[in-house]
Short mmCIF file of C-alpha atoms and ligand atoms in Angstrom, two decimals:
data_model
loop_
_atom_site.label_atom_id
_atom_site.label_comp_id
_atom_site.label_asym_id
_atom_site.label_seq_id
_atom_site.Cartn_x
_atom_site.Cartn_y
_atom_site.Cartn_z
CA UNK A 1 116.91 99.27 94.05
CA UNK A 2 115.95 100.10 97.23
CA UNK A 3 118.99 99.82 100.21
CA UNK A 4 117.95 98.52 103.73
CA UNK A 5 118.63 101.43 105.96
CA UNK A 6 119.18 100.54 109.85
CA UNK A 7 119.66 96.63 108.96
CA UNK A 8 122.17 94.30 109.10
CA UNK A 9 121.16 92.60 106.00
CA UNK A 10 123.29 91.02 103.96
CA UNK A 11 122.71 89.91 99.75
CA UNK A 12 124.50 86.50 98.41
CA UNK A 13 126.66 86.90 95.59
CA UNK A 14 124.60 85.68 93.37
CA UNK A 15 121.44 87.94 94.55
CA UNK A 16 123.87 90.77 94.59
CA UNK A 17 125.40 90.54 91.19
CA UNK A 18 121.54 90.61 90.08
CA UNK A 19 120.29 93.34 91.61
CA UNK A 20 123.85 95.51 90.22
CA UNK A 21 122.96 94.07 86.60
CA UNK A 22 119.34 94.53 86.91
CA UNK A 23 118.33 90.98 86.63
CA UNK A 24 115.09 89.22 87.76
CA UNK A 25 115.25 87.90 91.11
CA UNK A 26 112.45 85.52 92.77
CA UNK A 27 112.47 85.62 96.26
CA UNK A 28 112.05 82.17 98.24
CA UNK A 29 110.93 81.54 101.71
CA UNK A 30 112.63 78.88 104.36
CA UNK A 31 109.62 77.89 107.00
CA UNK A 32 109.23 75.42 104.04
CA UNK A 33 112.80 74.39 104.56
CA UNK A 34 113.03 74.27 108.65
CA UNK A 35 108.99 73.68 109.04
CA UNK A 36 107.46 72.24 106.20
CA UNK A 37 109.57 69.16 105.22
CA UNK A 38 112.03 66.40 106.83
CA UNK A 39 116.03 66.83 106.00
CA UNK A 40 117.25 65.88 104.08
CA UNK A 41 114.31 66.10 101.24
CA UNK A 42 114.07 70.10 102.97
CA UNK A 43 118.02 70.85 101.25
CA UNK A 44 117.04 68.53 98.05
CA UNK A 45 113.98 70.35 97.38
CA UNK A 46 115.53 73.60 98.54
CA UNK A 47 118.37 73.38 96.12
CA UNK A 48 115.62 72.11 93.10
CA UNK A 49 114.00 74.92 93.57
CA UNK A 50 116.63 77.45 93.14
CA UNK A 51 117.69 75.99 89.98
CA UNK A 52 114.41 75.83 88.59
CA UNK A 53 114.39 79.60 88.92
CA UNK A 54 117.88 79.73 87.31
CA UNK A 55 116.68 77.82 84.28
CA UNK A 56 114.20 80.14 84.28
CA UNK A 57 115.92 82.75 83.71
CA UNK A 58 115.79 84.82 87.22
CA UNK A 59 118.15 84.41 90.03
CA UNK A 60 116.82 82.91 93.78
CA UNK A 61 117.12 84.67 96.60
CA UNK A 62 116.46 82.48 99.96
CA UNK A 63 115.50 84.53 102.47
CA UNK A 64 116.22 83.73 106.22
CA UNK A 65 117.67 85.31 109.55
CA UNK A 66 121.09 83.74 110.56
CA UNK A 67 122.52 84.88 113.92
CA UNK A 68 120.65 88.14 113.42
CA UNK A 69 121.51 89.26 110.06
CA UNK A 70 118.80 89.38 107.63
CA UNK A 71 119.89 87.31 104.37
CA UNK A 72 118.48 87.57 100.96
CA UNK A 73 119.69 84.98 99.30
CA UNK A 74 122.15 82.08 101.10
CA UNK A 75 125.21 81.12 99.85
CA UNK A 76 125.28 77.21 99.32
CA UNK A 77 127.07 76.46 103.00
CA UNK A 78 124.37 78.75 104.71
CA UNK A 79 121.45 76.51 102.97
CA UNK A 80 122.80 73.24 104.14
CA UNK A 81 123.58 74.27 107.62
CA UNK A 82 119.71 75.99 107.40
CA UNK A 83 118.29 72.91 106.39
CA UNK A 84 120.08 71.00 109.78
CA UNK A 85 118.79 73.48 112.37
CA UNK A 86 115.27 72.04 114.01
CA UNK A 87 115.83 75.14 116.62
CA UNK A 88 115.72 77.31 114.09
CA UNK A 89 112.47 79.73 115.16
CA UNK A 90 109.77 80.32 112.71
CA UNK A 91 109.56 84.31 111.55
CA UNK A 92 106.38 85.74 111.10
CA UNK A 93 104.98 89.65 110.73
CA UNK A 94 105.56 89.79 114.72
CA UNK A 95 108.78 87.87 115.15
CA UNK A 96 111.42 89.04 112.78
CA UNK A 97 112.55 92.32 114.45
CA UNK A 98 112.97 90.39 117.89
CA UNK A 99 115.20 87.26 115.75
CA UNK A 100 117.36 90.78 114.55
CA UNK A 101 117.42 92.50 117.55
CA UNK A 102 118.98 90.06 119.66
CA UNK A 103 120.89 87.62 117.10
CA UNK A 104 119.05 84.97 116.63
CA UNK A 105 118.04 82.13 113.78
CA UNK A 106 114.93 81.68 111.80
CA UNK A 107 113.05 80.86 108.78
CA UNK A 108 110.39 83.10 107.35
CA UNK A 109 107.10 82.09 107.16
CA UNK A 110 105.05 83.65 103.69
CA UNK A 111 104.36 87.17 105.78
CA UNK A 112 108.58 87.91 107.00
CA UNK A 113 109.51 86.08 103.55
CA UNK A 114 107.24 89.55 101.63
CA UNK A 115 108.26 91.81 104.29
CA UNK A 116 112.22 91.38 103.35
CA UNK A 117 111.93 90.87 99.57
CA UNK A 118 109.91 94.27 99.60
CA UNK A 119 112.76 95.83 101.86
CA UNK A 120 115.26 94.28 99.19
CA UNK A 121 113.09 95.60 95.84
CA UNK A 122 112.19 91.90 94.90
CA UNK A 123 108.43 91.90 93.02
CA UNK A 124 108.26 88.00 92.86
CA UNK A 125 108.55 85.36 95.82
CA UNK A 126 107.36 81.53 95.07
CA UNK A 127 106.32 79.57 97.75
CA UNK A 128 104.83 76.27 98.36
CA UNK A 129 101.02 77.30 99.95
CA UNK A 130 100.33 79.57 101.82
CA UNK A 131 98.50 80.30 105.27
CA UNK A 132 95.18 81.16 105.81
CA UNK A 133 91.88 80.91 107.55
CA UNK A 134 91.93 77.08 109.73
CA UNK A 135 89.23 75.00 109.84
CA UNK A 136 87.55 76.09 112.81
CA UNK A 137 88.80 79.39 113.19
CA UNK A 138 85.85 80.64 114.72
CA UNK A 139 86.11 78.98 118.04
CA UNK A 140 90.83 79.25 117.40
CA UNK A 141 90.61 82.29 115.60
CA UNK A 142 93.60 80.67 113.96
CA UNK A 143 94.17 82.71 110.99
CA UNK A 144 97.85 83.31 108.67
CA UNK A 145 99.50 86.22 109.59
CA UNK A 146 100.03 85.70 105.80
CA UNK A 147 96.38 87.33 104.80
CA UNK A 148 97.10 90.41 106.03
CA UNK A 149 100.85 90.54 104.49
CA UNK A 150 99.21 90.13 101.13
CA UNK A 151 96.59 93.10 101.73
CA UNK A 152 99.75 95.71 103.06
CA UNK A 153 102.69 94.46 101.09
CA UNK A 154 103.25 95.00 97.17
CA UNK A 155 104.56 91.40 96.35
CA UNK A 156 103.60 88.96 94.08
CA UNK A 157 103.42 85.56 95.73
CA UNK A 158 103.08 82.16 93.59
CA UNK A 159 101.53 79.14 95.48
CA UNK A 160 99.50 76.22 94.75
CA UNK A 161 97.12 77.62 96.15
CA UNK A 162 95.78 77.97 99.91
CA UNK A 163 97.18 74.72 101.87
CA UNK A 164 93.81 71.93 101.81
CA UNK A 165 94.09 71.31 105.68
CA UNK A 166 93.01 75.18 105.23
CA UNK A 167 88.98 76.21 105.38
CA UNK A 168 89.35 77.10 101.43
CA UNK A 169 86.24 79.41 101.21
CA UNK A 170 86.81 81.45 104.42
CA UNK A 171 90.58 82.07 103.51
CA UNK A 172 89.00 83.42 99.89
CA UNK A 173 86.51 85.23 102.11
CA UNK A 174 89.13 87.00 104.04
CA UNK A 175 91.13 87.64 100.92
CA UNK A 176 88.22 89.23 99.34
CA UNK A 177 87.66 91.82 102.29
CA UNK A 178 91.41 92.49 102.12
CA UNK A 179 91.05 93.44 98.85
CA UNK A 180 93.61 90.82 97.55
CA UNK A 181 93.22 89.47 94.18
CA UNK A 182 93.33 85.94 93.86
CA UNK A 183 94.88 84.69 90.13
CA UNK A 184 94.30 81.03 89.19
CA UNK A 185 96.55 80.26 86.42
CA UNK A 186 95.50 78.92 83.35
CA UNK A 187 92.03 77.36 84.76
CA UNK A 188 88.75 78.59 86.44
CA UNK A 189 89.15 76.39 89.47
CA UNK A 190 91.08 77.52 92.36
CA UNK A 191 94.06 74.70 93.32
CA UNK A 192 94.32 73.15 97.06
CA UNK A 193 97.88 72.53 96.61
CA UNK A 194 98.05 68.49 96.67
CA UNK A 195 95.22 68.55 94.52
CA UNK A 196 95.27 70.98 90.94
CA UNK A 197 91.69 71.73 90.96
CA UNK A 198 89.16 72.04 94.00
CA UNK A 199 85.23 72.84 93.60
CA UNK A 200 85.97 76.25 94.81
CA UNK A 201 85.66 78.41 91.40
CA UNK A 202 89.04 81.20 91.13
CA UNK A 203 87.89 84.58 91.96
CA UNK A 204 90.32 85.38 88.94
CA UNK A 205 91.76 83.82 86.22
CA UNK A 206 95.04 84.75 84.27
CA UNK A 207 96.90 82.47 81.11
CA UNK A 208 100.07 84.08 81.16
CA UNK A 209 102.47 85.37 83.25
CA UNK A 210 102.68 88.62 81.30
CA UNK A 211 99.44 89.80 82.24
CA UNK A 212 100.12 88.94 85.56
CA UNK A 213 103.07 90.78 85.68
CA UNK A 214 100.98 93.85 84.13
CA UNK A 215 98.25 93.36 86.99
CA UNK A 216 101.45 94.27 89.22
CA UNK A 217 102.51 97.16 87.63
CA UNK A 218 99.31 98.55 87.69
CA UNK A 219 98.71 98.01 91.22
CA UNK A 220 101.40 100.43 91.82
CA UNK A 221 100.23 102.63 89.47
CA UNK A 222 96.86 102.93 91.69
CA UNK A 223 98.62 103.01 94.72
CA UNK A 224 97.21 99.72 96.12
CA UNK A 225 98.97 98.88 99.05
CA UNK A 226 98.84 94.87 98.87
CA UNK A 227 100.52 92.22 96.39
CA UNK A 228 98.83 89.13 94.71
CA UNK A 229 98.03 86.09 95.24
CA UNK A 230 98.76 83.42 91.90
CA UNK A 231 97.27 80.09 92.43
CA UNK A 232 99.22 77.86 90.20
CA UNK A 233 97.95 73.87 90.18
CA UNK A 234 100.43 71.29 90.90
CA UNK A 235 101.30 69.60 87.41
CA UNK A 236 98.62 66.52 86.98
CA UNK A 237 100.73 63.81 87.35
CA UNK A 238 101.33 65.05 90.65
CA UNK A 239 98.37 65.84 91.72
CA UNK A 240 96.31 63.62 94.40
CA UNK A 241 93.08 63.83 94.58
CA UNK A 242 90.63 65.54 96.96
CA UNK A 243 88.58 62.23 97.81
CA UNK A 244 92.33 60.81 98.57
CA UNK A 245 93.61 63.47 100.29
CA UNK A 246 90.58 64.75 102.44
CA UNK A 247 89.86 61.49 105.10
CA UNK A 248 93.87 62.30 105.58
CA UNK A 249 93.77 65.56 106.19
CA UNK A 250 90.94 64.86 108.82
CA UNK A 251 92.79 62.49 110.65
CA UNK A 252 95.96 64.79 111.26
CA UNK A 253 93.43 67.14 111.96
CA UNK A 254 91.82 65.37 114.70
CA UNK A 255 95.25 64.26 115.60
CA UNK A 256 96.09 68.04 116.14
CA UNK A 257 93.44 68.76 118.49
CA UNK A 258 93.54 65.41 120.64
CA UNK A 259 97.03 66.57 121.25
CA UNK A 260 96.12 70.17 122.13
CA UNK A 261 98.46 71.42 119.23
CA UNK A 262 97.92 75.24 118.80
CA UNK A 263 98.83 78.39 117.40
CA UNK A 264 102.67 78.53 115.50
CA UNK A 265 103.12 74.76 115.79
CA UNK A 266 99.38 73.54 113.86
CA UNK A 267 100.99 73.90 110.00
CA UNK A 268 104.09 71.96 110.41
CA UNK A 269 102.16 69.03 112.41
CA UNK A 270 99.66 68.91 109.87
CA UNK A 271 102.45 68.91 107.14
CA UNK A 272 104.29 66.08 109.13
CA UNK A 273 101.54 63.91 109.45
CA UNK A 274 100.30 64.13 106.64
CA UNK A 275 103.58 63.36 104.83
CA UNK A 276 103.35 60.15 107.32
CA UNK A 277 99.61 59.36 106.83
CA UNK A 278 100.26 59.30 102.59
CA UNK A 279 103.46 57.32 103.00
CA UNK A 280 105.33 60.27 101.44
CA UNK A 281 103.33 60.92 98.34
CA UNK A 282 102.19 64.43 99.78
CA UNK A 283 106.18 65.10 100.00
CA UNK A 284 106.31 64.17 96.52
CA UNK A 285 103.91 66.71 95.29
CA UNK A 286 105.06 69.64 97.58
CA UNK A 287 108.13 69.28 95.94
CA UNK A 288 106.65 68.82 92.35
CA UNK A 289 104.37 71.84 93.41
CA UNK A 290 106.88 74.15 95.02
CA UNK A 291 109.29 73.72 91.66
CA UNK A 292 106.55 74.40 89.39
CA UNK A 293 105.49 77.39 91.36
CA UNK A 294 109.16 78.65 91.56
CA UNK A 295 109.16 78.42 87.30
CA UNK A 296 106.11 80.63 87.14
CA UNK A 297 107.51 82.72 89.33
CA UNK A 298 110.66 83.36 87.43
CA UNK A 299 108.87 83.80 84.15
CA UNK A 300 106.49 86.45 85.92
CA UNK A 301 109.77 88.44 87.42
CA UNK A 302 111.34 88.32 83.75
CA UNK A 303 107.86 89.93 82.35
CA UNK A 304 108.13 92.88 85.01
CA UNK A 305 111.96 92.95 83.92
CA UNK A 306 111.36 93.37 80.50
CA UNK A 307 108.25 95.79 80.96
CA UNK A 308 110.82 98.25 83.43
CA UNK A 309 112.81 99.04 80.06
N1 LIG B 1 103.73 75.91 102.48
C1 LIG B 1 104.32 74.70 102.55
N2 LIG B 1 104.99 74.40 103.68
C2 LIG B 1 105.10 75.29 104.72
C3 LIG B 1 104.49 76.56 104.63
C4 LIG B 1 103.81 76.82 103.48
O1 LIG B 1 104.24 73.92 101.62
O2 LIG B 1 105.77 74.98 105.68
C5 LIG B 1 104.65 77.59 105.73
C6 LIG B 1 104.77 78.97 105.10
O3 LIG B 1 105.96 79.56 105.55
C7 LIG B 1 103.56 79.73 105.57
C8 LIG B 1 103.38 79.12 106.93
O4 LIG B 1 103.78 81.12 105.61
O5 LIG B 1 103.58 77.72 106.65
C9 LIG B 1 102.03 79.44 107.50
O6 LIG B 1 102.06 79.19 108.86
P1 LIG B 1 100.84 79.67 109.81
O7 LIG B 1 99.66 78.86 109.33
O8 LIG B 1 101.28 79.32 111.21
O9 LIG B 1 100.70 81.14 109.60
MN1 LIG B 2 98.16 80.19 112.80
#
């Protein structure tokens, strides 16, 4: 277990009777909870989540920066108020130390949310989708801090799969030069989060989370730096799909750039709009999505737990 040295960083009681017992623990970001979804479906989906890795078998750890104390895992109080703070900043790579330093509040993105579960000795972290390369990044340059989090930081992060208002074969492009593997779970396709399968073909494909959990182990074994990426579909009856979702997606797309919308703020006015444009079906799936990548996850930390013995 490794301590956090120089940090006011503080474990819930539930993440810190897991680490003394030697539990699995999934780590869970909260840019999905302040960024990526209205209140109060954020706290619902937020608290969903975190039992679906208890019935799992692992215990959650929420991980967020509260008046500058770095918290894995939030008590129940410290999630609701969370989920009620629209100031609360967004955390990437570049941005936590500064929230620390000087006391502040925010959720962390994919990139901060691997950064602290590595500082706290968590393997696993579910998340929703994350960032990547944007359409037309080579006129914004607009690409996730979250690529290069996966290429320097040993943590193995479950999505659905790069977000579809992404450019899907760039992101895999830039994923491949970063030497990050990308897992598909259990099909050959690689998932584009509303939708469970996409033409884009999985650079890698895994059927269970054991071997998964072995591909982690060895990582460490060879010294490679990075974590992984598992893409893991979003269960078919939630799934929309890509002829739906696509004329969407261009719309809040055009939307973005009418309205000169760059830089931190271009995910979360995608996500809104979107969740507008589909009349709240896309919310549906996230949440369906987020849950079944947060049981995947949990079965994937209990394989490491039981290979550590
Ligand atoms: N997935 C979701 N909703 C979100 C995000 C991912 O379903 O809100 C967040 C994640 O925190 C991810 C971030 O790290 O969006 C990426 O933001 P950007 O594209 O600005 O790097
Ligand atoms: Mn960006």
């Amino acid at each position: 277990m490794t301590a956090i040295p120089l940090l006011h960083a503080r474990r819930s009681t539930e993440v810190a009777a897991a680490q003394a017992a030697e539990r699995p623990i999934v780590a869970l970001e909260s840019t999905i909870i302040t960024h990526g979804m209205p209140y109060p479906q954020n706290l619902e989906t937020a608290r969903l989540v975190e039992d679906t890795v208890r019935k799992a078998g692992a215990t959650p750890a929420t991980i967020a920066v509260l008046e500058g104390t770095l918290h894995i895992g939030l008590e129940a109080d410290q999630l609701s108020a969370l989920a009620q703070r629209p100031d609360a900043a967004k955390l990437s790579r570049a941005d936590m130390a500064i929230c620390l330093a000087t006391g502040g509040t925010g959720a962390t993105t994919v990139a901060a949310t691997m950064i602290a579960a590595h500082a706290a000795g968590i393997e696993v972290f579910a998340t929703g989708g994350i960032g990547g390369v944007h359409r037309g990044a080579e006129l914004s340059f607009d690409v996730s801090a979250d690529l290069q989090e996966l290429a320097q930081t040993p943590v193995t992060v479950v999505a659905a799969g790069a977000k579809a208002i992404l450019d899907i074969p760039k992101t895999l492009e830039v994923l491949e030069t970063l030497g990050v593997p990308v897992i598909a779970y259990g099909q050959d396709s690689l998932p584009a989060f509303w939708s469970a399968t996409s033409q884009h073909p999985a650079p890698q494909r895994l059927d269970h989370p054991d071997q998964i959990a072995a591909a982690h182990r060895v990582r460490a074994t060879l010294e490679l730096p990075g974590g992984q990426l598992v893409a893991n579909p979003v269960p078919q009856a939630h799934s929309i799909a890509q002829e739906v979702i696509e004329p969407i997606i261009a719309q809040a797309l055009q939307e973005a750039s009418a309205q000169n919308i760059t830089a931190k703020a271009v995910t979360p006015f995608l996500l809104k709009r979107i969740f507008e444009l589909t009349e709240g079906r896309s919310l549906a799936t996230n949440i369906a999505l987020v849950c079944n990548n947060a049981q995947l996850a949990a079965q994937i930390a209990c394989a490491l737990g039981s290979m550590k013995m």
